[in-house]
GROMACS .gro file of C-alpha atoms in nm:
model
  402
    1MET     CA    1   6.736   7.810  11.815
    2VAL     CA    2   6.930   8.089  11.737
    3SER     CA    3   7.087   8.233  11.396
    4CYS     CA    4   7.312   8.564  11.487
    5ASN     CA    5   7.354   8.809  11.222
    6GLY     CA    6   7.654   9.060  11.114
    7GLY     CA    7   8.021   9.014  11.171
    8LEU     CA    8   8.209   8.828  11.450
    9ASN     CA    9   8.162   9.077  11.716
   10GLN     CA   10   7.802   9.145  11.669
   11MET     CA   11   7.765   8.786  11.669
   12ARG     CA   12   7.989   8.754  11.997
   13ALA     CA   13   7.754   9.023  12.167
   14ALA     CA   14   7.447   8.811  12.027
   15ILE     CA   15   7.531   8.479  12.137
   16CYS     CA   16   7.603   8.609  12.502
   17ASP     CA   17   7.265   8.747  12.488
   18MET     CA   18   7.097   8.446  12.380
   19VAL     CA   19   7.295   8.259  12.633
   20ALA     CA   20   7.143   8.473  12.910
   21ILE     CA   21   6.789   8.480  12.792
   22ALA     CA   22   6.834   8.064  12.793
   23LYS     CA   23   6.926   8.031  13.100
   24TYR     CA   24   6.637   8.286  13.246
   25LEU     CA   25   6.355   8.132  13.084
   26ASN     CA   26   6.506   7.786  13.196
   27VAL     CA   27   6.511   7.630  12.825
   28THR     CA   28   6.768   7.471  12.619
   29LEU     CA   29   6.999   7.666  12.387
   30ILE     CA   30   7.139   7.495  12.078
   31VAL     CA   31   7.471   7.611  11.967
   32PRO     CA   32   7.413   7.931  11.793
   33GLU     CA   33   7.404   7.957  11.402
   34LEU     CA   34   7.620   8.239  11.253
   35ASP     CA   35   7.582   8.469  10.983
   36LYS     CA   36   7.693   8.324  10.602
   37THR     CA   37   7.460   8.546  10.407
   38SER     CA   38   7.545   8.902  10.498
   39PHE     CA   39   7.818   9.109  10.341
   40TRP     CA   40   8.087   8.941  10.494
   41ALA     CA   41   7.954   8.630  10.331
   42ASP     CA   42   8.170   8.408  10.574
   43PRO     CA   43   8.122   8.029  10.533
   44SER     CA   44   8.244   7.967  10.873
   45ASP     CA   45   8.065   7.771  11.151
   46PHE     CA   46   8.082   7.825  11.527
   47GLY     CA   47   8.299   7.552  11.581
   48ASP     CA   48   8.553   7.737  11.320
   49ILE     CA   49   8.598   8.026  11.525
   50PHE     CA   50   8.474   7.922  11.923
   51ASP     CA   51   8.585   7.645  12.095
   52VAL     CA   52   8.262   7.445  12.164
   53ASP     CA   53   8.318   7.227  12.375
   54HIS     CA   54   8.469   7.495  12.624
   55PHE     CA   55   8.148   7.702  12.541
   56ILE     CA   56   7.944   7.419  12.634
   57ASN     CA   57   8.112   7.271  12.943
   58SER     CA   58   8.243   7.624  13.104
   59LEU     CA   59   7.814   7.696  13.100
   60ARG     CA   60   7.704   7.397  13.239
   61ASP     CA   61   7.598   7.511  13.591
   62GLU     CA   62   7.411   7.794  13.411
   63VAL     CA   63   7.254   7.647  13.118
   64ARG     CA   64   7.180   7.332  12.921
   65ILE     CA   65   7.373   7.365  12.541
   66ILE     CA   66   7.355   7.132  12.287
   67LYS     CA   67   7.506   7.094  11.955
   68GLN     CA   68   7.221   6.994  11.753
   69VAL     CA   69   6.841   6.965  11.728
   70PRO     CA   70   6.728   6.707  11.893
   71ALA     CA   71   6.591   6.409  11.687
   72LYS     CA   72   6.268   6.447  11.761
   73PHE     CA   73   6.239   6.786  11.589
   74ALA     CA   74   6.478   6.718  11.317
   75GLN     CA   75   6.202   6.631  11.082
   76ARG     CA   76   6.026   6.986  11.138
   77LEU     CA   77   6.331   7.131  11.083
   78GLN     CA   78   6.426   6.983  10.760
   79ASN     CA   79   6.046   7.038  10.652
   80GLN     CA   80   6.096   7.429  10.760
   81ALA     CA   81   5.803   7.369  11.035
   82VAL     CA   82   5.983   7.550  11.313
   83TYR     CA   83   5.836   7.864  11.410
   84THR     CA   84   6.062   8.151  11.315
   85MET     CA   85   6.095   8.520  11.458
   86PRO     CA   86   6.312   8.808  11.519
   87PRO     CA   87   6.284   8.928  11.874
   88VAL     CA   88   6.206   9.300  11.930
   89SER     CA   89   6.513   9.480  11.998
   90TRP     CA   90   6.638   9.604  12.340
   91SER     CA   91   6.375   9.415  12.511
   92ASN     CA   92   6.393   9.337  12.883
   93GLU     CA   93   6.359   9.027  13.072
   94SER     CA   94   5.979   9.049  13.142
   95TYR     CA   95   5.942   9.078  12.708
   96TYR     CA   96   6.115   8.699  12.739
   97LEU     CA   97   5.897   8.589  12.992
   98ASN     CA   98   5.566   8.693  12.879
   99GLN     CA   99   5.570   8.654  12.523
  100ILE     CA  100   5.867   8.457  12.387
  101LEU     CA  101   5.822   8.192  12.654
  102PRO     CA  102   5.481   8.104  12.586
  103LEU     CA  103   5.584   8.061  12.212
  104ILE     CA  104   5.856   7.808  12.324
  105LYS     CA  105   5.618   7.591  12.575
  106LYS     CA  106   5.345   7.613  12.253
  107HIS     CA  107   5.574   7.495  11.965
  108LYS     CA  108   5.878   7.345  12.192
  109ILE     CA  109   6.095   7.474  11.985
  110LEU     CA  110   6.172   7.852  11.873
  111HIS     CA  111   6.382   7.995  11.588
  112LEU     CA  112   6.476   8.345  11.701
  113ASN     CA  113   6.637   8.423  11.322
  114ARG     CA  114   6.802   8.793  11.417
  115THR     CA  115   6.941   8.866  11.738
  116ASP     CA  116   7.175   9.149  11.721
  117ALA     CA  117   7.080   9.391  12.017
  118ARG     CA  118   6.764   9.221  12.138
  119LEU     CA  119   6.835   9.257  12.487
  120ALA     CA  120   6.847   9.575  12.659
  121ASN     CA  121   7.147   9.740  12.782
  122ASN     CA  122   7.019   9.864  13.164
  123GLY     CA  123   6.761   9.786  13.372
  124LEU     CA  124   6.812   9.405  13.385
  125PRO     CA  125   6.856   9.181  13.687
  126ASP     CA  126   7.253   9.174  13.788
  127GLU     CA  127   7.256   8.801  13.718
  128ILE     CA  128   7.167   8.862  13.370
  129GLN     CA  129   7.407   9.103  13.325
  130LYS     CA  130   7.701   8.894  13.500
  131LEU     CA  131   7.605   8.608  13.277
  132ARG     CA  132   7.620   8.787  12.967
  133CYS     CA  133   8.004   8.900  13.113
  134ARG     CA  134   8.075   8.520  13.189
  135VAL     CA  135   7.977   8.423  12.837
  136ASN     CA  136   8.183   8.691  12.669
  137PHE     CA  137   8.494   8.684  12.882
  138HIS     CA  138   8.551   8.322  12.983
  139SER     CA  139   8.335   8.062  12.784
  140LEU     CA  140   8.354   8.231  12.437
  141ARG     CA  141   8.727   8.122  12.392
  142PHE     CA  142   8.862   8.114  12.025
  143THR     CA  143   8.974   7.798  11.872
  144PRO     CA  144   9.340   7.656  11.971
  145GLN     CA  145   9.436   7.716  11.609
  146ILE     CA  146   9.351   8.093  11.630
  147GLU     CA  147   9.412   8.131  11.996
  148LEU     CA  148   9.829   7.991  11.924
  149LEU     CA  149   9.828   8.210  11.595
  150GLY     CA  150   9.676   8.573  11.767
  151ASP     CA  151   9.924   8.470  12.108
  152LYS     CA  152  10.207   8.421  11.839
  153LEU     CA  153  10.096   8.760  11.718
  154VAL     CA  154  10.127   8.950  12.028
  155LYS     CA  155  10.468   8.774  12.103
  156LEU     CA  156  10.643   8.934  11.783
  157LEU     CA  157  10.514   9.234  11.855
  158GLN     CA  158  10.616   9.252  12.226
  159ALA     CA  159  10.930   9.138  12.164
  160LYS     CA  160  11.031   9.469  11.945
  161GLY     CA  161  10.861   9.727  12.241
  162PRO     CA  162  10.546   9.872  12.291
  163PHE     CA  163  10.305   9.876  12.010
  164MET     CA  164   9.890  10.037  11.948
  165ALA     CA  165   9.666   9.846  11.785
  166LEU     CA  166   9.491  10.084  11.555
  167HIS     CA  167   9.144   9.981  11.452
  168LEU     CA  168   9.150  10.210  11.110
  169ARG     CA  169   8.782  10.151  11.001
  170TYR     CA  170   8.844  10.300  10.645
  171GLU     CA  171   8.718   9.991  10.455
  172MET     CA  172   8.525   9.956  10.154
  173ASP     CA  173   8.232   9.824  10.337
  174MET     CA  174   8.238  10.067  10.605
  175LEU     CA  175   8.248  10.361  10.354
  176ALA     CA  176   7.976  10.226  10.146
  177PHE     CA  177   7.732  10.147  10.440
  178SER     CA  178   7.809  10.479  10.624
  179GLY     CA  179   7.786  10.693  10.303
  180CYS     CA  180   8.127  10.906  10.432
  181THR     CA  181   8.342  10.965  10.102
  182HIS     CA  182   8.519  11.292  10.278
  183GLY     CA  183   8.931  11.261  10.145
  184CYS     CA  184   8.782  11.011   9.855
  185LYS     CA  185   8.833  11.126   9.488
  186ARG     CA  186   8.532  11.210   9.280
  187VAL     CA  187   8.535  10.870   9.125
  188GLU     CA  188   8.560  10.666   9.451
  189ALA     CA  189   8.280  10.843   9.571
  190LYS     CA  190   8.090  10.754   9.296
  191GLU     CA  191   8.176  10.413   9.336
  192LEU     CA  192   8.091  10.381   9.693
  193THR     CA  193   7.755  10.531   9.623
  194ARG     CA  194   7.702  10.289   9.372
  195MET     CA  195   7.770  10.011   9.586
  196ARG     CA  196   7.560  10.108   9.840
  197GLN     CA  197   7.246  10.164   9.662
  198CYS     CA  198   7.316   9.872   9.385
  199LEU     CA  199   7.573   9.591   9.478
  200TYR     CA  200   7.550   9.586   9.848
  201ALA     CA  201   7.197   9.690   9.853
  202TYR     CA  202   7.064   9.478  10.167
  203PRO     CA  203   6.723   9.567  10.284
  204TRP     CA  204   6.843   9.682  10.627
  205TRP     CA  205   7.054   9.928  10.460
  206LYS     CA  206   6.776  10.196  10.519
  207GLU     CA  207   6.928  10.520  10.387
  208LYS     CA  208   6.992  10.532  10.044
  209ILE     CA  209   7.065  10.897   9.984
  210ILE     CA  210   7.315  11.033  10.269
  211ASP     CA  211   7.479  11.392  10.302
  212GLY     CA  212   7.816  11.275  10.413
  213VAL     CA  213   7.945  11.601  10.464
  214GLN     CA  214   7.714  11.634  10.750
  215LYS     CA  215   7.719  11.290  10.852
  216ARG     CA  216   8.104  11.402  10.920
  217LYS     CA  217   8.038  11.723  11.122
  218ASP     CA  218   7.839  11.498  11.342
  219GLY     CA  219   8.124  11.288  11.365
  220LEU     CA  220   7.905  10.992  11.238
  221CYS     CA  221   8.216  10.870  10.991
  222PRO     CA  222   8.500  10.704  11.076
  223LEU     CA  223   8.831  10.928  11.046
  224THR     CA  224   9.027  10.897  10.732
  225PRO     CA  225   9.401  10.804  10.751
  226GLU     CA  226   9.502  11.151  10.701
  227GLU     CA  227   9.307  11.271  11.009
  228THR     CA  228   9.410  10.945  11.163
  229THR     CA  229   9.779  11.064  11.145
  230LEU     CA  230   9.703  11.409  11.240
  231ILE     CA  231   9.519  11.265  11.603
  232LEU     CA  232   9.813  11.024  11.688
  233ARG     CA  233  10.078  11.298  11.601
  234ALA     CA  234   9.873  11.555  11.825
  235LEU     CA  235   9.821  11.279  12.106
  236GLY     CA  236  10.211  11.251  12.130
  237TYR     CA  237  10.281  10.927  11.957
  238ASP     CA  238  10.629  10.944  11.778
  239SER     CA  239  10.777  10.770  11.495
  240GLY     CA  240  10.911  10.495  11.676
  241MET     CA  241  10.568  10.369  11.790
  242GLN     CA  242  10.458  10.005  11.627
  243VAL     CA  243  10.158  10.035  11.482
  244TYR     CA  244   9.918   9.755  11.434
  245ILE     CA  245   9.629   9.784  11.183
  246ALA     CA  246   9.362   9.574  11.334
  247ALA     CA  247   9.144   9.625  11.019
  248GLY     CA  248   9.086   9.502  10.631
  249GLU     CA  249   9.202   9.618  10.334
  250ILE     CA  250   9.192  10.013  10.345
  251TYR     CA  251   9.003  10.187  10.103
  252GLY     CA  252   9.253  10.334   9.819
  253GLY     CA  253   9.547  10.104   9.971
  254ASP     CA  254   9.902  10.165   9.994
  255LYS     CA  255   9.823  10.530   9.832
  256ARG     CA  256   9.580  10.636  10.117
  257MET     CA  257   9.805  10.432  10.387
  258ALA     CA  258  10.132  10.595  10.265
  259VAL     CA  259  10.082  10.942  10.499
  260VAL     CA  260  10.032  10.706  10.786
  261ARG     CA  261  10.329  10.538  10.693
  262ARG     CA  262  10.549  10.869  10.676
  263ALA     CA  263  10.460  10.918  11.016
  264PHE     CA  264  10.452  10.585  11.155
  265PRO     CA  265  10.740  10.377  10.967
  266LYS     CA  266  10.681  10.069  11.208
  267ILE     CA  267  10.362   9.995  11.054
  268VAL     CA  268  10.260   9.617  11.061
  269ARG     CA  269   9.929   9.372  10.973
  270LYS     CA  270   9.910   9.022  11.058
  271GLU     CA  271   9.987   8.973  10.654
  272MET     CA  272  10.333   9.120  10.726
  273LEU     CA  273  10.389   8.897  11.053
  274LEU     CA  274  10.283   8.563  10.934
  275THR     CA  275  10.351   8.349  10.697
  276GLU     CA  276  10.105   8.285  10.360
  277GLU     CA  277  10.105   7.872  10.519
  278GLU     CA  278  10.005   7.991  10.856
  279LEU     CA  279   9.725   8.218  10.717
  280ARG     CA  280   9.608   8.022  10.461
  281PRO     CA  281   9.367   7.818  10.679
  282PHE     CA  282   9.180   8.181  10.716
  283GLN     CA  283   9.179   8.322  10.405
  284ASN     CA  284   8.816   8.421  10.270
  285ARG     CA  285   8.716   8.346  10.653
  286SER     CA  286   8.658   8.724  10.770
  287SER     CA  287   8.554   8.654  11.123
  288GLN     CA  288   8.839   8.446  11.162
  289MET     CA  289   9.057   8.715  11.034
  290ALA     CA  290   8.860   8.963  11.304
  291ALA     CA  291   8.942   8.711  11.589
  292LEU     CA  292   9.315   8.761  11.515
  293ASP     CA  293   9.271   9.102  11.530
  294TYR     CA  294   9.051   9.065  11.848
  295LEU     CA  295   9.330   8.892  12.025
  296VAL     CA  296   9.598   9.150  11.923
  297SER     CA  297   9.377   9.454  12.004
  298LEU     CA  298   9.325   9.291  12.359
  299ALA     CA  299   9.660   9.255  12.444
  300SER     CA  300   9.774   9.585  12.277
  301ASP     CA  301   9.917   9.869  12.493
  302VAL     CA  302   9.687  10.127  12.395
  303PHE     CA  303   9.364  10.064  12.137
  304ILE     CA  304   9.236  10.313  11.932
  305PRO     CA  305   8.948  10.281  11.706
  306THR     CA  306   8.872  10.539  11.447
  307TYR     CA  307   8.505  10.439  11.462
  308ASP     CA  308   8.275  10.320  11.704
  309GLY     CA  309   8.149  10.010  11.562
  310ASN     CA  310   8.112   9.642  11.722
  311MET     CA  311   8.445   9.542  11.716
  312ALA     CA  312   8.567   9.909  11.886
  313LYS     CA  313   8.274   9.858  12.153
  314VAL     CA  314   8.341   9.497  12.230
  315VAL     CA  315   8.714   9.552  12.267
  316GLU     CA  316   8.685   9.862  12.458
  317GLY     CA  317   8.451   9.658  12.727
  318HIS     CA  318   8.697   9.338  12.736
  319ARG     CA  319   8.998   9.593  12.811
  320ARG     CA  320   8.823   9.752  13.100
  321TYR     CA  321   8.726   9.436  13.219
  322LEU     CA  322   9.084   9.331  13.197
  323GLY     CA  323   9.197   9.608  13.416
  324PHE     CA  324   9.091   9.945  13.234
  325ARG     CA  325   9.380   9.900  12.985
  326LYS     CA  326   9.455  10.227  12.798
  327THR     CA  327   9.179  10.269  12.499
  328VAL     CA  328   9.145  10.582  12.358
  329LEU     CA  329   8.818  10.704  12.297
  330LEU     CA  330   8.779  10.927  12.001
  331ASP     CA  331   8.551  11.230  12.011
  332ARG     CA  332   8.499  11.259  11.613
  333LYS     CA  333   8.274  11.539  11.614
  334SER     CA  334   8.472  11.746  11.817
  335LEU     CA  335   8.809  11.634  11.633
  336VAL     CA  336   8.630  11.718  11.257
  337GLU     CA  337   8.612  12.055  11.408
  338LEU     CA  338   8.927  12.098  11.528
  339ILE     CA  339   9.111  11.924  11.209
  340ASP     CA  340   8.923  12.181  10.969
  341GLU     CA  341   9.018  12.442  11.174
  342TYR     CA  342   9.386  12.371  11.196
  343GLU     CA  343   9.374  12.300  10.794
  344SER     CA  344   9.203  12.661  10.733
  345GLY     CA  345   9.517  12.807  10.923
  346THR     CA  346   9.328  12.880  11.242
  347PHE     CA  347   9.523  12.714  11.474
  348ARG     CA  348   9.908  12.642  11.471
  349TRP     CA  349  10.040  12.325  11.551
  350ASP     CA  350  10.127  12.324  11.898
  351GLU     CA  351   9.745  12.478  11.973
  352PHE     CA  352   9.589  12.191  11.798
  353ALA     CA  353   9.784  11.966  11.941
  354MET     CA  354   9.698  12.086  12.291
  355ALA     CA  355   9.328  12.123  12.211
  356VAL     CA  356   9.345  11.720  12.110
  357ARG     CA  357   9.490  11.588  12.426
  358HIS     CA  358   9.266  11.820  12.667
  359LEU     CA  359   8.923  11.683  12.459
  360HIS     CA  360   9.084  11.357  12.566
  361ALA     CA  361   9.235  11.379  12.892
  362GLU     CA  362   8.952  11.178  13.042
  363ARG     CA  363   8.853  10.942  12.749
  364MET     CA  364   9.137  10.634  12.813
  365GLY     CA  365   8.906  10.418  12.895
  366SER     CA  366   8.896  10.479  13.272
  367PRO     CA  367   8.575  10.377  13.498
  368VAL     CA  368   8.285  10.594  13.414
  369GLU     CA  369   7.890  10.541  13.408
  370ARG     CA  370   7.703  10.410  13.181
  371ARG     CA  371   7.491  10.644  12.972
  372VAL     CA  372   7.143  10.549  13.023
  373LEU     CA  373   6.838  10.667  12.769
  374PRO     CA  374   6.553  10.467  12.875
  375ASP     CA  375   6.351  10.656  12.554
  376ARG     CA  376   6.657  10.579  12.321
  377PRO     CA  377   6.780  10.288  12.404
  378LYS     CA  378   6.976  10.292  12.048
  379GLU     CA  379   7.182  10.619  12.147
  380GLU     CA  380   7.254  10.509  12.491
  381ASP     CA  381   7.570  10.349  12.614
  382TYR     CA  382   7.608   9.987  12.513
  383PHE     CA  383   7.650   9.737  12.760
  384PHE     CA  384   7.935   9.555  12.595
  385SER     CA  385   8.129   9.867  12.571
  386ASN     CA  386   8.125   9.892  12.971
  387PRO     CA  387   7.984   9.600  13.128
  388ARG     CA  388   7.983   9.804  13.449
  389GLU     CA  389   7.807   9.551  13.668
  390CYS     CA  390   8.119   9.306  13.632
  391LEU     CA  391   8.382   9.522  13.666
  392VAL     CA  392   8.615   9.524  13.960
  393PRO     CA  393   8.455   9.710  14.253
  394GLN     CA  394   8.716   9.879  14.382
  395LEU     CA  395   8.801  10.063  14.022
  396GLN     CA  396   8.429  10.131  13.972
  397GLY     CA  397   8.440  10.440  14.204
  398ASP     CA  398   8.772  10.552  14.044
  399THR     CA  399   8.719  10.827  13.774
  400THR     CA  400   9.084  10.899  13.722
  401SER     CA  401   9.275  10.810  13.382
  402MET     CA  402   9.426  10.473  13.375
   0.00000   0.00000   0.00000
């Protein structure tokens, strides 16, 4: 049994990992339980987001997956007598073979209660890596309802020409979590700090006091709407470009989005393209809403995330798998330096724009090696953002921008 934690894409990656582990250990997997208790408080079950039957049937030749705990274990589950533990983060296959499998043999049923980033990015057998991809790109199909609505969004956008999916991660939870308050008014900064320390004080939010200024300089903050506008213009996108906002509610609302809208009047969101009736089943279902954004982001002519969170990483990897579709991977640390110099008058606009374009000439989602840091797995490149073992062989050696 596994219980995933986090938002949609954090859970998506964990599901892929747990299927691969179940296959490697030759054990039965129960359809994963999704997170209902963290910040997102989404009550959706697996079957509300993913096509359960397709998930099970498409993997039938790889691993046995069942929908619920067998009857002989039901009483133990009801009495909360199932052995529960979180696996060690970034572990390789030998950990699961030597530490986890003996526990399954002893207890017959094992509950892994936190599954994010529990399987290593690198150094695993190719069959494990390729199974992670098979699950992610073929078996984790959204429900027909989500797929149909996502397809409608894509067609509405494509009917009006090329479009960009902008994952503007300037939402309240992101700012509270990261401690990033650049561009906020003093009262807003205080509100975000209070939310982090009190309202959303989850045990795993270890840092309570954060130097937001230094964090921004280190490139660890999402770009603000104002910074994002400058970068999009510098990259050469003009006012006629359709911009789909693949994100939740932007902190500061219309006031903070005004500068983006002035530069790019063709900004749209799913709420602007779909009717209230079409979106009603998705209300208060953040993961299902995120699934719609995921589908639009996959199909976009260009995908630009302003922060490298889980959605940005997983969409990046999926777009690589689909043929290295253009994904602008922003170098935030260098960008904030350039932005500050431009706003201080050090650079003219043409100098600033040239520097931004030069900086990103080879950061467009083209084939690259995955960075491996054996002693610092948290800092190395994420498998799901660049699943190199699964990509088309003739494209792997091509390092030109695509």
